[in-house]
Every structure is written in structure tokens, then in C-alpha cells.
Amino acid sequence: MTSTALRSRAWKLLEMVTTPLLPSDYLDLVSPLRAGADLRGRIEAVHPETGDAATIVIRPGRGWRGHTAGQYVRIGVDVDGVRLWRAYSVTSPTNRRDGRITITVKAIPDGKVSNHLVRMAQPGMLIQLDQATGDFVLPEAKPAKVLYLTAGSGITPVMGMLRDIDFDDVVMVHSAPKPHDVIFRSDLHDLVADKKLRLTELHTDTDGMLDIARLGELVPDWAERETWACGPAGLLDAAEDHWTEHGVPERLHTERFRSGVVVTGDGGEVTFGTTNKTVDADGATPLLDVGEEAGVLMPSGCRMGICFGCVTPLTAGAVRDLRTGEITEAGPGVLIQTCVSAAAGPCEIER
Amino acid sequence: MTAIDPTAHLTAEQIEELGRELDAIRDEVIAGRGEKDAAYIRKVISAQRKLELVSRGVLLFSIFPPAWLIGTAGLSVAKIMENMEIGHNVLHGQWDWMRDPKIHSTTWDWDHVSPAEQWKHSHNELHHTYTNVIGKDNDLGYGIMRVDEDQKWYPFHLGQPLWNFINACFFEYGIAAYDLDLGRNLHKRRRKNPEFRARARAVGRKIRKQVLKDYVIHPLLSGPSFLTTLAATFTANLVRNIWSHSVIMCGHFPEGVQVFERRSIKGETRGQWYLRQMMGSANISGGKAMHFMTGNLSHQIEHHLFPDLPSNRYAEVAVKVRGLFEKYELKYVTGPLPKQVYSAWHKVFRLSLPNKKPKVTTPDREQELAAV
């Protein structure tokens, strides 16, 4: 017998020993970061960057496959006992010797996860991790001239790039409200001092917002530069228009942190993702009834919210709990009880 | 169905007001759920797993009597924790709000021969929706016992103390059988129904895995302690079964608990549903350890009002619920474990004999009871 076959037999025996649980349920008690476990990370340090931003040093589990500069990672954090997932750019270089990675988080107003991470994260805390992903990355062939166009926390993926590879000719235009809001300010100025970067720092509270049409005044050869832009949607929209107008859209690479804002309302269009049906629903009819009415096979039970026989993933949009009025927004791992939930704006469920 | 309706003094408005007050209690707990609760269930799960690991480890040496005693006691407690405070409550969705896929009603499986899916249907859906409605709620007598004076007596009922005792010893198998609704499905035609066969196969698979683990794999791993480990696991399962059967008997069987007619729940309002849960359940009084070992089913009344609230919150909810019982002049059935167990068993014995005047009120009722 080969050693793989032997190992798989041994594993089967272990599964019989631990049934109905899995051996991993017990191994997780002692070694949550081991190879083969669900990917997790342990926070090892938290460094404040500005008044409302911090860099979190994470030791990823053994299953971590590494990242490419500019990519982001989704992390799952328990906030008030509820697991919430968010995506953050990796700000550490790819060749960090100790195997740790960093993300840099800016606390946004009412942001549950960002505020929790910036203000409450402690060394030792376990978080859930996904593998790094995203195509906001540098090309294999080195471009001769580079422009980084960033604003606010849009600097984070670019910092990952800056720390990873040196280019001969790099210009950065970065906007932030005030000097002390500039994340990585001293790192940036160090790079400038080492002549590795030419930096234009715009302070929008005093200088006003960057007018993309006048970018040429700051960076005359912008159209020749391979550009990576990350920041608020307004900036990115304007940049895309500007690059297209000048016939060089292929030089611009953008990264949007928020794909869209969830519209909440009273009722809305309900999409059943698996069966690919879309129907209008009011804000008072349970999604279970909406689905059954539309001929979708819906799991059901007590129809009064007590048996949890109808829970279904909510993949987009928002729903309202008809008993409490509480709004639940879609996200990874978000399941809703369809018998007591109604559409709160357009939404999609997996049925 | 008792001669005097203990809720007769309440007006329809009062019942709806009671419902609103209960909703407010529920909302308050939901708004306050948080990190402490999540930490509680994680701690219980981790403690249970460690206790089970250690006990199984000790049983490897169960050929020595002290090791047998310690290992068996530990395993019994671990199995009780696993079924009561963890399995039952996770499968109710009490911890779904944490969005941790490892502690979720849709993914959890328990140390029980009844597959989680089937149990969720017969328990969460049928028993909790139709609590104590004769003919709808199979938990009432599990289809093998007479539980109310008004039910027709058959000579078969003479044996019900014995049936109940056997059911207590092999409770998990009893539950699996009743999830399958064996009483109804063993007729020739139903037996061939593909849906029933699929469910029966699922139970068969689960039983095989459970039996293999407890009575083959672990004893074999114990080598010279094979027989003593086998005896230890059997004992632990027996202890767990008798304990959970006793706790569950206390939930709906003691004297003073009401049962309901099928007709009475037609068009039931939320307030009336709540009221039925209040009158159809009974608590066990005791200290923290008692509540923990019963999986907080000692707060059966609160659990039936709010089956999806985290179990660690029932104690605080109970204070408020009891206040409502007093306010609306209703009887809160509770008592220490021995008293409640005695009361439930006493009823089982009493109803095994025919009573003098079955108070069958309507032809409807007669038909219904004959069908049970």
C-alpha cells in the first residue's frame, strides 16, 4: 500500500473515532493555524498609522498561498459575537521573511469591522482568512514609467506595490484631507528622501479636490505612464473618463473598494439566483410566500420563525425581519429565515 | 381539555396584550445578544470536547476499576452536555446569529442516532409549532402512551409504564424511530414509499456510525480494556438516555400541564400561541448546575415561548416570564427534579388504567382521540 493510501485509511479510522464530528474539530482546539485547517490568521501586533487607521500584523495559517503586490484578502472578524467578512488590501511586501502579512485599516464612520479592528484588535486574536485575490497587480514586465493615483485609504494596495518592487521612475499623486490623515506619511517621505519616489501630496481640506482635467499640471507625462489608481468612486470615474478621452484607457488600472451600496427600502425586486427568477415583492410579504407564489421550490417549516427549517443564503441586497424590523444585508455566510423576512429593497436569495 | 379552562378568565384583548409583552421580552434579548453569549457557547463546546477526549483517554485503561469509574462518569457528563446544552440548542438555531458556519443549525451534527435534519423537522417544526396538541404533537406520549384522561383507553395502555421505561433506556433510538413516524409508516404500502425509505436509510447510516464508534472502534483501541470500554460506553449512553428522557418528561408531562384539541388551534393568534406554550410546558427548579446539565430545558416554559433565544439567556428571561404569569393569574408549573419526575411518572401509571368517565364532548373529538 502506498503511503497516501495508508494515510487516507488512517484518516478514515480517525473519522470513525470522532463521529459525528471530524478530527479537525478536535485539532482546531490545539492548532488552529495548522496545515489542512480552514485558513485562519492570528493577529500578532497592531501599529497605529493615523488617528483612525492602523496596520494589523497577521500570521496566516500554514495553508496561506501568498499574495501578489496590490491584491486584497478577505478576513472574517467576530464583532459583538457576529462573524463579519470584509476585504482589505495587503500592505506588506511579498518577500517578508517572517511569513507575516499586514493589512492597513482605516476606521470609517459606522464601519463595524473597521472600527473594531482599529480600536479593539489585540495581539493573539484569531481571524478567518481567505486566500489573497484581485487583479489590481503589477505586470510581469516592468513598465518604464509608473504613476500611482490614490486618495484616502486607496493608498493601501499601492503601498503594497511600493514596498514590493522598485521602479526607475515612479510618481505618486495622493490626496487626503489633512497632512496627519495621510496613511504611511513617513514611509512615503522616506521613499522620497531615498529618491525612489516623486510625491505630490494634496490636502483636500486646504487645496480642494484633485481636478483630473488638470492632472497634466502635476504630472506632465501622465499619458505615458502605466497608472494604478485607487480611491473613492468619484475619483476613479473621473480618471476612467479622462484616460479614455485621451485614448490611453489601457494604461489605467483601477481598484474599487466598494462595488455598490445596498439600497434599502420597503419591498423590491426579489431574485431567486438558482432558478433564475425575478419577481416584485412588497415589504410585508414573507420571501417564503413570494418564492412559493413564483413557483420556486422553497424549504419551509413552521412558517412563524421558530423552527429554522427555511433558512436560505441571502446573496445580495437586504431584507427586513417582519417581527423586529431589523435589516439584514447580504454577505458571505448570511442566512435568513425566509418565513419572517421580507424584501427591503432589491435582493437575491439562493433558491 | 381539563374540565376547567385555566385561561378562561382572560379576555381576547388581554391575551394579545400578553403576546405583545412577550414579544418585548424577546426583542430585548435579541438586541442584547453579543460577544459574551458567543464566548459562552464556544467555551461550552470546547469544554465538552476536552472532557470527551480525556474521558475516552482514561477509558483506554478501564480494565482498572477506578479508571472505569472516572472515564464512565466523564463520558456520561460529556454526552449529556453534547446532546442537551449544545446539540439541542444549536439545532434550534439559537446560535445562528453568530454566522459561524461551525456552530450553525444547518451544519451541526450531534452524538445521537437521529440524523439532525430529521430531528429538526419532528422537533423544531412539529413539536414546537403544535405543542401539546393531541394528534399533531407526537412528543405527547410518543405515540405509545395515553397522556390525558379524555383519551380512549385500550388494554395496550396497561403496559405503558414498561414502554416508558424501555423508551427511557434507549431514548435516542426511540427518538429516531419517532422521527421516522414508524407507527404510521410500517404499513406495507407506506414502507415502500421512496421518501420514507430514504429517511430510514439515513437513520440506518447514522446508527451504524454511532454504534461502530461506541461499541467497536473505541473498545478495539482499548486493547485489553476492550470489554470494560464497551461496558463504559454502554453505561454512558444509558445514563445520558435516562437523564434526557427524565428532563424531557418534566417539560410537558407533570400534573398541571394542559393538552389541547386539534380544533382549538384553528386560526390561533400569536397571543394564543404564546398562551398555549405557557400552559403546555413545565419547568424544573434548581441551581446553575441543574440548568446547565438540562441544557437549560429546566426553563422549558421560556424555551417554548422563545425556542431560538440563546439558552444561556433563559434564566434571566424566566424572571420576567414568571412576572407575566403572576400578572395574568396563570399557573407556572415548576418544581425540583425529583418532584417533577415523580409527577410525570405518576401520570404515566395513572393513565395506564381506564378512568371512570371519559369526558368526550363532541363527535369530532371522539374521532380525533380514537385516531391517536
XYZ file of C-alpha atoms in Angstrom:
723
model
C 0.000 0.000 0.000
C 1.290 3.474 -0.847
C 1.787 5.955 1.913
C -1.036 8.162 0.571
C -3.451 5.247 0.683
C -2.244 4.384 4.144
C -2.724 7.929 5.300
C -6.215 8.122 3.876
C -7.121 4.869 5.659
C -5.758 6.207 8.911
C -7.791 9.383 8.388
C -10.945 7.320 7.761
C -10.338 5.464 11.007
C -9.886 8.773 12.824
C -13.166 9.982 11.366
C -14.878 6.921 12.800
C -13.319 7.640 16.184
C -14.635 11.206 16.228
C -18.004 10.713 14.509
C -20.293 12.656 14.163
C -17.612 15.341 14.386
C -14.467 15.437 12.276
C -10.919 15.040 13.541
C -10.364 18.690 12.580
C -12.961 19.794 15.139
C -10.647 18.450 17.836
C -7.394 19.547 16.190
C -8.748 23.103 15.946
C -8.764 23.198 19.750
C -4.990 22.986 19.886
C -3.695 24.050 16.492
C -5.971 26.392 14.568
C -3.235 27.546 12.172
C -2.026 24.089 11.147
C -1.762 22.916 7.542
C -5.037 21.464 6.355
C -7.179 23.545 8.704
C -9.630 26.138 7.426
C -7.467 29.153 6.714
C -7.167 31.448 9.703
C -4.730 34.059 10.919
C -3.510 35.262 14.280
C -3.093 38.959 14.932
C 0.403 39.472 16.295
C 0.672 43.247 16.504
C -1.315 46.404 15.865
C 0.513 49.620 14.856
C -1.410 52.884 14.713
C -0.840 54.784 11.445
C -3.056 57.855 11.885
C -5.779 58.805 14.358
C -8.198 56.439 12.645
C -6.017 53.958 10.779
C -3.896 51.062 11.977
C -1.714 48.399 10.468
C -2.515 44.877 11.633
C 0.238 42.276 11.530
C -1.196 38.826 10.851
C 0.448 35.425 10.953
C -1.521 33.422 8.391
C -2.179 29.711 8.833
C 0.001 27.132 7.114
C -2.366 26.930 4.168
C -1.665 30.532 3.109
C -0.523 30.595 -0.505
C 0.981 34.067 -0.506
C -0.093 37.149 -2.425
C 0.895 39.394 -5.303
C 1.544 43.073 -4.578
C -1.707 45.028 -4.891
C -4.021 42.125 -4.071
C -6.557 42.085 -1.269
C -7.548 39.490 1.292
C -10.963 38.837 2.803
C -10.948 38.478 6.544
C -13.711 37.307 8.869
C -13.836 39.012 12.242
C -16.239 38.384 15.121
C -17.733 41.729 16.109
C -20.112 41.575 19.087
C -20.232 37.830 18.571
C -21.249 38.060 14.899
C -18.824 36.972 12.176
C -18.442 39.686 9.554
C -16.301 39.497 6.432
C -14.511 42.415 4.785
C -11.799 42.797 2.169
C -8.556 44.693 2.848
C -5.517 45.272 0.663
C -2.334 43.574 1.741
C 0.178 46.292 2.585
C 3.212 44.121 3.276
C 5.722 43.171 0.581
C 5.572 39.664 -0.840
C 9.039 38.741 0.364
C 8.609 39.452 4.066
C 10.933 36.992 5.764
C 8.873 36.193 8.856
C 5.928 34.988 6.741
C 3.560 37.521 8.265
C 1.343 39.822 6.251
C -0.101 43.202 7.105
C -3.328 44.942 6.273
C -3.913 48.594 6.968
C -7.387 49.519 8.067
C -8.986 52.946 8.179
C -11.949 53.245 10.544
C -14.868 54.545 8.525
C -17.873 56.170 10.242
C -20.293 53.428 11.404
C -17.974 50.788 9.962
C -18.437 47.825 12.293
C -15.403 45.851 11.221
C -13.014 48.721 10.528
C -13.672 50.372 13.886
C -13.369 47.040 15.650
C -10.032 46.320 14.001
C -8.563 49.786 14.525
C -9.703 50.180 18.127
C -10.218 46.693 19.576
C -7.818 44.348 17.788
C -5.366 42.721 20.196
C -2.371 40.504 19.640
C -3.475 36.890 19.945
C -6.878 37.372 18.335
C -7.809 34.758 15.741
C -9.429 35.863 12.495
C -10.703 33.946 9.491
C -8.835 34.372 6.209
C -9.382 33.741 2.536
C -6.569 33.428 0.033
C -5.387 36.720 -1.468
C -7.124 37.677 -4.678
C -7.701 40.562 -7.079
C -6.214 41.667 -10.383
C -5.081 45.125 -9.294
C -1.459 43.982 -9.607
C 1.746 44.936 -11.377
C 2.525 43.356 -14.753
C 5.322 40.827 -15.152
C 7.249 43.140 -17.477
C 8.487 46.258 -15.709
C 6.958 49.436 -17.131
C 9.447 52.257 -17.679
C 7.290 54.912 -16.052
C 4.701 54.494 -13.342
C 2.005 56.725 -11.865
C 0.140 55.909 -8.668
C -3.014 57.966 -8.292
C -4.546 57.460 -4.854
C -6.787 59.054 -2.283
C -7.569 58.225 1.351
C -7.292 54.535 2.154
C -6.860 53.915 -1.585
C -3.193 54.152 -0.805
C -3.183 50.715 0.841
C -2.869 48.416 -2.217
C -0.372 50.837 -3.754
C 1.739 50.769 -0.600
C 1.907 47.004 -1.021
C 3.258 47.625 -4.536
C 5.689 50.359 -3.481
C 7.167 48.149 -0.824
C 7.415 45.193 -3.170
C 9.205 46.374 -6.291
C 11.387 49.396 -7.078
C 10.774 51.106 -10.394
C 13.127 53.588 -12.017
C 10.574 56.313 -12.462
C 7.645 56.459 -10.093
C 5.317 59.360 -9.468
C 2.552 59.360 -6.902
C -0.316 61.791 -6.536
C -2.053 61.198 -3.235
C -4.980 63.074 -1.706
C -6.057 63.188 1.931
C -7.980 65.808 3.927
C -5.071 66.963 6.119
C -1.369 66.095 6.461
C -1.991 63.976 9.539
C -4.622 61.960 7.665
C -2.027 60.687 5.209
C -1.578 56.996 5.953
C 2.084 55.891 5.675
C 3.183 59.530 5.507
C 6.617 58.944 6.996
C 7.197 55.830 4.872
C 6.339 57.861 1.773
C 8.664 60.690 2.742
C 11.440 58.182 3.393
C 10.995 56.845 -0.135
C 11.138 60.404 -1.459
C 14.327 61.082 0.509
C 15.855 57.922 -0.985
C 14.865 59.233 -4.437
C 12.719 56.165 -5.042
C 9.546 58.194 -5.429
C 8.355 61.593 -6.586
C 5.338 62.525 -4.479
C 2.627 65.126 -4.816
C 0.633 65.266 -1.626
C -2.703 67.039 -1.924
C -4.525 68.138 1.224
C -8.090 68.463 0.112
C -9.235 70.461 3.161
C -6.974 73.324 2.061
C -6.123 72.581 -1.589
C -9.560 71.326 -2.685
C -10.235 68.098 -4.514
C -7.949 66.978 -7.297
C -9.303 68.113 -10.669
C -8.375 65.261 -13.001
C -8.511 67.595 -16.027
C -5.538 69.447 -14.538
C -3.526 66.331 -13.762
C -1.165 67.361 -16.583
C -0.001 70.316 -14.469
C 1.192 67.939 -11.753
C 2.389 65.087 -13.942
C 3.030 66.371 -17.486
C 3.823 62.935 -18.904
C 0.866 61.166 -17.218
C -0.380 59.716 -20.516
C 2.898 57.818 -20.994
C 2.769 56.272 -17.566
C 1.332 52.910 -16.584
C -1.115 54.064 -13.935
C -2.632 52.382 -10.918
C -5.479 54.319 -9.316
C -7.366 53.577 -6.120
C -9.685 55.801 -4.126
C -13.297 56.990 -3.929
C -15.623 56.150 -6.815
C -15.758 59.793 -7.950
C -12.012 59.919 -8.487
C -11.943 56.608 -10.330
C -14.898 57.504 -12.568
C -13.234 60.796 -13.497
C -9.922 59.050 -14.144
C -11.527 56.430 -16.388
C -13.222 59.171 -18.435
C -10.020 61.172 -18.642
C -7.850 58.253 -19.782
C -10.494 57.184 -22.337
C -10.820 60.734 -23.709
C -7.104 60.827 -24.316
C -7.126 57.439 -25.987
C -4.978 55.611 -23.426
C -7.541 53.628 -21.352
C -5.307 50.535 -21.381
C -2.691 52.378 -19.299
C -5.103 52.812 -16.384
C -5.727 50.127 -13.744
C -8.292 50.841 -11.074
C -9.402 49.202 -7.833
C -12.794 49.894 -6.284
C -13.218 49.031 -2.612
C -16.990 49.181 -2.642
C -18.757 47.626 -5.589
C -22.038 49.255 -4.719
C -24.116 50.488 -1.863
C -27.027 48.308 -0.753
C -30.285 50.074 -1.428
C -32.740 49.523 1.391
C -36.393 50.270 1.034
C -39.802 48.783 1.516
C -40.231 45.826 -0.797
C -38.330 45.414 -4.022
C -37.328 43.077 -6.775
C -36.520 39.594 -5.449
C -34.224 37.394 -7.499
C -34.029 33.655 -6.923
C -30.468 33.021 -8.030
C -30.518 29.250 -8.580
C -33.767 29.121 -10.536
C -33.057 32.483 -12.154
C -36.462 34.005 -11.451
C -37.146 37.604 -10.585
C -40.395 38.901 -9.140
C -41.625 42.072 -7.447
C -42.377 41.813 -3.763
C -43.882 44.216 -1.271
C -42.364 44.938 2.102
C -44.879 42.873 4.058
C -44.944 39.514 2.270
C -42.511 36.886 3.597
C -39.970 35.804 0.980
C -41.132 32.237 1.541
C -44.577 33.174 0.203
C -43.032 35.246 -2.578
C -40.957 32.269 -3.692
C -43.793 29.766 -3.475
C -46.026 32.133 -5.419
C -43.347 32.335 -8.119
C -43.132 28.546 -8.299
C -39.718 28.280 -6.676
C -39.161 25.180 -4.530
C -38.689 26.726 -1.086
C -37.764 24.788 2.050
C -40.292 25.580 4.746
C -41.298 24.614 8.238
C -43.307 26.272 10.971
C -43.887 29.490 8.962
C -43.653 31.526 12.136
C -39.933 31.923 12.625
C -39.303 29.279 15.263
C -38.126 26.113 13.524
C -35.284 27.368 11.289
C -36.406 24.934 8.591
C -36.430 27.621 5.893
C -33.025 29.271 6.280
C -31.577 30.265 2.922
C -28.472 32.238 1.902
C -29.047 35.909 1.132
C -26.630 36.643 -1.709
C -27.386 40.293 -2.484
C -29.402 43.212 -1.197
C -31.203 43.497 2.111
C -34.211 42.020 3.903
C -36.280 43.131 6.875
C -37.240 40.880 9.770
C -41.028 41.176 9.916
C -41.026 40.628 13.687
C -38.357 43.081 14.783
C -37.925 45.370 11.779
C -34.209 44.554 11.809
C -32.436 44.915 8.451
C -30.037 42.190 7.321
C -27.670 42.879 4.452
C -26.247 40.211 2.186
C -22.746 38.917 2.736
C -20.792 35.705 2.867
C -22.405 33.249 5.250
C -25.515 35.352 5.758
C -28.574 33.112 6.007
C -32.087 34.376 6.546
C -35.336 32.809 7.705
C -37.498 33.298 4.621
C -40.762 32.849 6.545
C -40.239 36.007 8.611
C -38.165 38.100 6.181
C -39.461 40.479 3.538
C -37.637 42.357 0.797
C -36.088 45.623 1.975
C -35.104 46.806 -1.447
C -33.846 44.637 -4.285
C -32.399 41.372 -3.051
C -31.300 37.961 -4.185
C -31.620 34.630 -2.413
C -30.082 31.318 -3.318
C -33.057 29.220 -4.452
C -59.039 19.908 27.818
C -59.265 19.799 31.558
C -62.723 20.339 32.942
C -61.901 23.893 33.928
C -60.011 26.022 31.425
C -57.275 27.774 33.449
C -57.207 30.627 30.948
C -60.970 31.269 30.920
C -60.589 34.469 32.937
C -58.593 36.166 30.170
C -60.260 38.304 27.522
C -59.107 38.232 23.907
C -57.529 41.678 24.365
C -55.627 40.538 27.427
C -54.232 37.570 25.515
C -52.987 39.825 22.723
C -51.509 42.226 25.254
C -49.723 39.265 26.872
C -48.352 38.390 23.425
C -47.026 41.905 22.967
C -45.345 41.844 26.370
C -43.672 38.546 25.497
C -42.525 39.950 22.148
C -40.942 42.847 24.035
C -39.008 40.424 26.262
C -37.793 38.616 23.168
C -36.754 41.814 21.377
C -34.771 42.941 24.394
C -32.704 39.751 24.474
C -32.135 39.841 20.721
C -30.935 43.434 20.886
C -28.543 42.499 23.687
C -27.031 39.363 22.141
C -23.325 39.773 21.724
C -19.788 38.781 22.387
C -20.436 37.341 25.862
C -23.030 34.924 24.504
C -20.757 33.849 21.650
C -17.935 33.314 24.116
C -20.283 31.210 26.274
C -21.214 28.685 23.603
C -17.634 28.470 22.317
C -16.445 27.780 25.847
C -19.077 25.094 26.408
C -18.258 23.393 23.106
C -14.554 23.449 23.826
C -15.035 22.168 27.394
C -17.294 19.377 26.163
C -14.793 18.262 23.530
C -11.945 18.262 26.013
C -13.967 16.338 28.593
C -14.916 13.742 25.994
C -11.302 13.400 24.798
C -9.955 12.997 28.309
C -12.686 10.537 29.323
C -12.120 8.409 26.222
C -8.419 8.519 27.019
C -8.963 7.354 30.579
C -11.180 4.538 29.307
C -8.238 3.085 27.383
C -7.189 1.873 30.835
C -10.686 0.977 32.022
C -9.508 -2.512 32.901
C -8.589 -0.808 36.203
C -11.832 -0.134 38.100
C -11.042 3.460 39.200
C -10.250 4.374 35.579
C -13.512 2.766 34.527
C -15.462 4.812 37.064
C -13.804 8.121 36.228
C -13.934 7.563 32.472
C -17.546 6.447 32.507
C -18.633 9.360 34.667
C -16.752 11.831 32.447
C -18.136 10.356 29.247
C -21.681 10.393 30.643
C -21.404 14.069 31.511
C -19.780 14.854 28.147
C -22.581 13.078 26.298
C -25.227 14.888 28.323
C -23.606 18.277 27.606
C -23.290 17.390 23.935
C -26.935 16.450 23.500
C -28.574 18.952 25.826
C -26.781 22.285 26.097
C -25.052 22.078 22.720
C -26.823 19.821 20.197
C -30.431 20.556 21.047
C -29.856 24.276 21.236
C -27.589 24.676 18.191
C -30.078 22.670 16.125
C -32.772 25.100 17.247
C -30.832 27.875 15.507
C -30.141 29.556 18.853
C -26.597 30.393 17.727
C -27.212 31.001 14.013
C -26.938 34.758 14.563
C -23.181 34.358 15.117
C -22.788 33.425 11.435
C -20.119 30.932 12.372
C -20.623 28.054 9.942
C -19.167 25.663 12.532
C -21.828 26.488 15.124
C -24.875 26.637 12.911
C -28.185 24.784 12.724
C -27.601 23.965 9.056
C -24.224 22.283 9.591
C -24.323 20.806 13.088
C -24.447 17.088 13.684
C -24.795 15.543 17.107
C -23.852 12.432 19.071
C -27.278 10.888 18.576
C -28.657 8.180 16.298
C -31.299 10.546 14.942
C -29.972 12.492 11.927
C -30.042 16.226 12.687
C -32.221 17.015 9.662
C -34.994 14.628 10.671
C -34.925 15.686 14.263
C -35.183 19.349 13.291
C -38.341 18.547 11.375
C -40.109 16.478 14.014
C -38.899 18.528 16.977
C -38.424 22.139 15.853
C -41.227 22.184 13.381
C -43.907 19.767 14.571
C -43.411 19.681 18.332
C -42.694 23.396 18.752
C -45.433 24.589 16.421
C -48.139 22.208 17.662
C -47.028 21.922 21.282
C -49.318 19.601 23.256
C -51.953 19.393 20.551
C -53.185 15.824 20.640
C -52.817 14.159 17.276
C -50.393 16.826 15.991
C -47.591 16.778 18.549
C -46.014 13.331 18.651
C -43.941 14.271 21.685
C -47.097 13.754 23.665
C -46.700 10.153 24.699
C -44.534 9.437 21.655
C -47.460 7.648 20.122
C -47.188 4.816 22.654
C -48.775 6.339 25.727
C -52.047 7.742 26.893
C -51.399 11.201 28.303
C -54.836 12.587 29.037
C -57.948 11.362 30.834
C -60.040 12.167 27.797
C -58.127 9.822 25.528
C -59.740 6.475 24.911
C -58.233 3.637 26.928
C -57.083 0.389 25.303
C -55.691 -2.695 27.105
C -52.384 -1.866 25.363
C -52.057 1.096 27.730
C -51.741 -1.246 30.716
C -48.138 -1.738 29.683
C -47.280 1.922 29.315
C -45.110 2.194 32.439
C -42.980 -0.557 30.938
C -42.951 1.021 27.461
C -41.924 4.286 29.015
C -39.131 2.666 30.991
C -37.760 0.911 27.895
C -38.076 4.174 25.977
C -36.068 5.932 28.683
C -33.215 3.396 28.479
C -32.987 3.519 24.683
C -34.271 7.030 24.326
C -32.136 8.063 21.355
C -33.402 5.061 19.374
C -36.931 5.908 20.423
C -36.452 9.433 19.085
C -35.018 8.136 15.817
C -37.981 5.771 15.449
C -40.450 8.502 16.129
C -38.733 10.921 13.737
C -39.420 8.225 11.149
C -43.010 8.079 12.337
C -42.680 4.312 12.417
C -46.125 3.804 13.903
C -47.686 5.163 10.756
C -45.107 4.104 8.199
C -44.755 0.434 8.988
C -47.853 -0.447 6.980
C -46.932 -2.286 3.857
C -47.817 0.458 1.421
C -46.039 3.275 3.243
C -42.961 1.181 3.799
C -42.328 1.230 0.060
C -42.630 4.998 -0.219
C -39.245 6.175 -1.601
C -39.226 9.257 0.608
C -39.714 7.146 3.730
C -37.080 4.673 2.565
C -34.551 7.452 2.069
C -35.164 8.696 5.582
C -34.961 5.201 7.003
C -31.640 4.676 5.211
C -30.316 7.936 6.688
C -31.220 6.717 10.172
C -29.592 3.365 9.412
C -26.368 5.081 8.343
C -26.316 7.235 11.440
C -26.966 4.269 13.744
C -24.195 2.294 12.049
C -21.671 5.107 12.545
C -22.672 5.689 16.155
C -22.618 2.011 17.065
C -19.351 1.450 15.261
C -17.736 4.303 17.156
C -19.044 3.490 20.629
C -19.132 -0.305 20.557
C -16.408 -1.318 18.101
C -13.711 1.278 17.381
C -13.188 2.692 20.859
C -13.236 -0.724 22.589
C -10.802 -2.077 19.971
C -8.472 0.878 20.527
C -8.520 -0.023 24.216
C -6.945 -3.402 23.531
C -7.019 -5.364 26.796
C -9.664 -2.972 28.087
C -11.997 -3.945 25.219
C -14.837 -5.268 27.327
C -14.620 -2.660 30.046
C -14.601 0.155 27.466
C -17.605 -1.416 25.789
C -19.404 -1.538 29.123
C -18.376 2.043 29.876
C -19.767 3.428 26.611
C -22.953 1.444 27.033
C -23.309 2.819 30.557
C -22.621 6.395 29.433
C -25.245 6.131 26.694
C -27.700 4.640 29.190
C -27.068 7.416 31.709
C -27.433 10.080 29.019
C -30.642 8.485 27.705
C -32.294 8.177 31.093
C -31.249 11.686 32.048
C -32.529 13.319 28.862
C -35.722 11.285 28.988
C -36.326 12.434 32.556
C -35.671 16.078 31.729
C -37.926 15.913 28.706
C -40.698 14.159 30.634
C -40.596 17.078 33.065
C -41.178 19.519 30.221
C -44.713 18.544 29.265
C -45.942 15.635 31.396
C -46.189 16.757 35.030
C -49.584 17.342 36.611
C -50.934 20.788 35.877
C -49.762 20.901 32.265
C -52.520 21.338 29.693
C -53.080 19.477 26.448
C -55.161 20.852 23.613
C -57.616 19.734 20.995
C -56.774 19.992 17.346
C -59.798 22.223 16.762
C -58.660 24.684 19.388
C -55.686 25.919 17.381
C -57.600 26.825 14.233
C -56.934 30.478 13.444
C -54.789 30.819 16.547
C -53.360 34.333 17.049
C -49.793 34.995 18.154
C -51.043 35.746 21.660
C -52.996 32.492 21.768
C -49.981 30.556 20.505
C -47.882 32.052 23.291
C -50.555 31.230 25.844
C -50.658 27.602 24.669
C -46.864 27.363 25.086
C -47.201 28.774 28.616
C -49.921 26.348 29.641
C -48.390 23.343 27.882
C -44.910 23.421 29.428
C -43.397 22.934 32.855
C -40.084 23.895 34.430
C -37.576 22.298 36.779
C -36.316 24.438 39.609
C -32.738 24.241 40.802
C -29.306 25.792 40.730
C -26.995 26.714 37.907
C -25.551 23.219 37.557
C -29.040 21.761 37.168
C -29.929 24.299 34.463
C -26.678 23.620 32.637
C -26.991 19.831 32.707
C -30.544 20.006 31.388
C -29.348 22.177 28.520
C -31.493 24.886 30.124
C -34.568 22.806 29.315
C -35.284 23.262 33.001
C -36.575 26.573 31.599
C -38.913 24.642 29.321
C -41.628 27.303 29.510
C -39.221 30.019 28.375
C -37.731 27.700 25.753
C -41.170 27.037 24.308
C -42.022 30.727 24.202
C -38.698 31.619 22.569
C -37.111 28.478 21.120
C -34.483 30.455 19.205
C -33.077 32.578 22.031
C -29.609 31.528 23.254
C -30.009 29.040 26.097
C -27.764 30.998 28.456
C -30.385 33.761 28.466
C -33.354 31.675 29.633
C -32.561 32.204 33.308
C -32.902 35.983 33.065
C -35.915 35.667 30.767
C -37.571 33.338 33.297
C -37.794 36.085 35.915
C -39.759 38.301 33.545
C -41.907 35.480 32.191
C -42.830 34.427 35.710
C -43.880 38.012 36.387
C -46.294 37.788 33.457
C -47.714 34.507 34.753
C -48.480 36.268 38.031
C -49.861 39.362 36.356
C -52.275 37.329 34.258
C -53.061 34.933 37.112
C -51.812 31.805 35.378
C -50.200 28.766 36.956
C -46.439 28.494 36.398
C -45.793 24.780 36.721
C -42.381 24.175 38.252
C -40.689 22.124 40.929
C -37.489 20.312 41.807
C -36.420 17.460 39.522
C -37.452 14.533 41.792
C -40.906 16.024 42.308
C -41.451 16.667 38.604
C -40.142 13.253 37.584
C -42.406 11.625 40.151
C -45.356 13.670 38.929
C -44.755 12.685 35.301
C -44.305 9.001 36.109
C -47.324 9.062 38.367
C -49.373 10.298 35.441
C -47.982 7.547 33.212
C -49.058 4.933 35.757
C -52.419 6.566 36.456
C -53.380 6.777 32.789
C -52.329 3.203 32.118
C -55.602 2.289 33.797
C -59.001 3.245 32.434
C -60.643 6.155 34.209
C -64.305 6.280 35.123
C -65.789 8.969 32.984
C -64.076 9.839 29.769
C -65.385 13.333 29.124
C -65.779 13.145 25.402
C -67.559 16.314 24.474
C -68.106 16.275 20.730
C -68.212 13.642 17.989
C -65.248 15.445 16.406
C -63.239 14.898 19.496
C -64.178 11.282 19.771
C -62.953 10.644 16.273
C -59.765 12.507 16.911
C -58.925 10.676 20.078
C -59.723 7.307 18.544
C -57.182 8.085 15.849
C -54.359 8.761 18.277
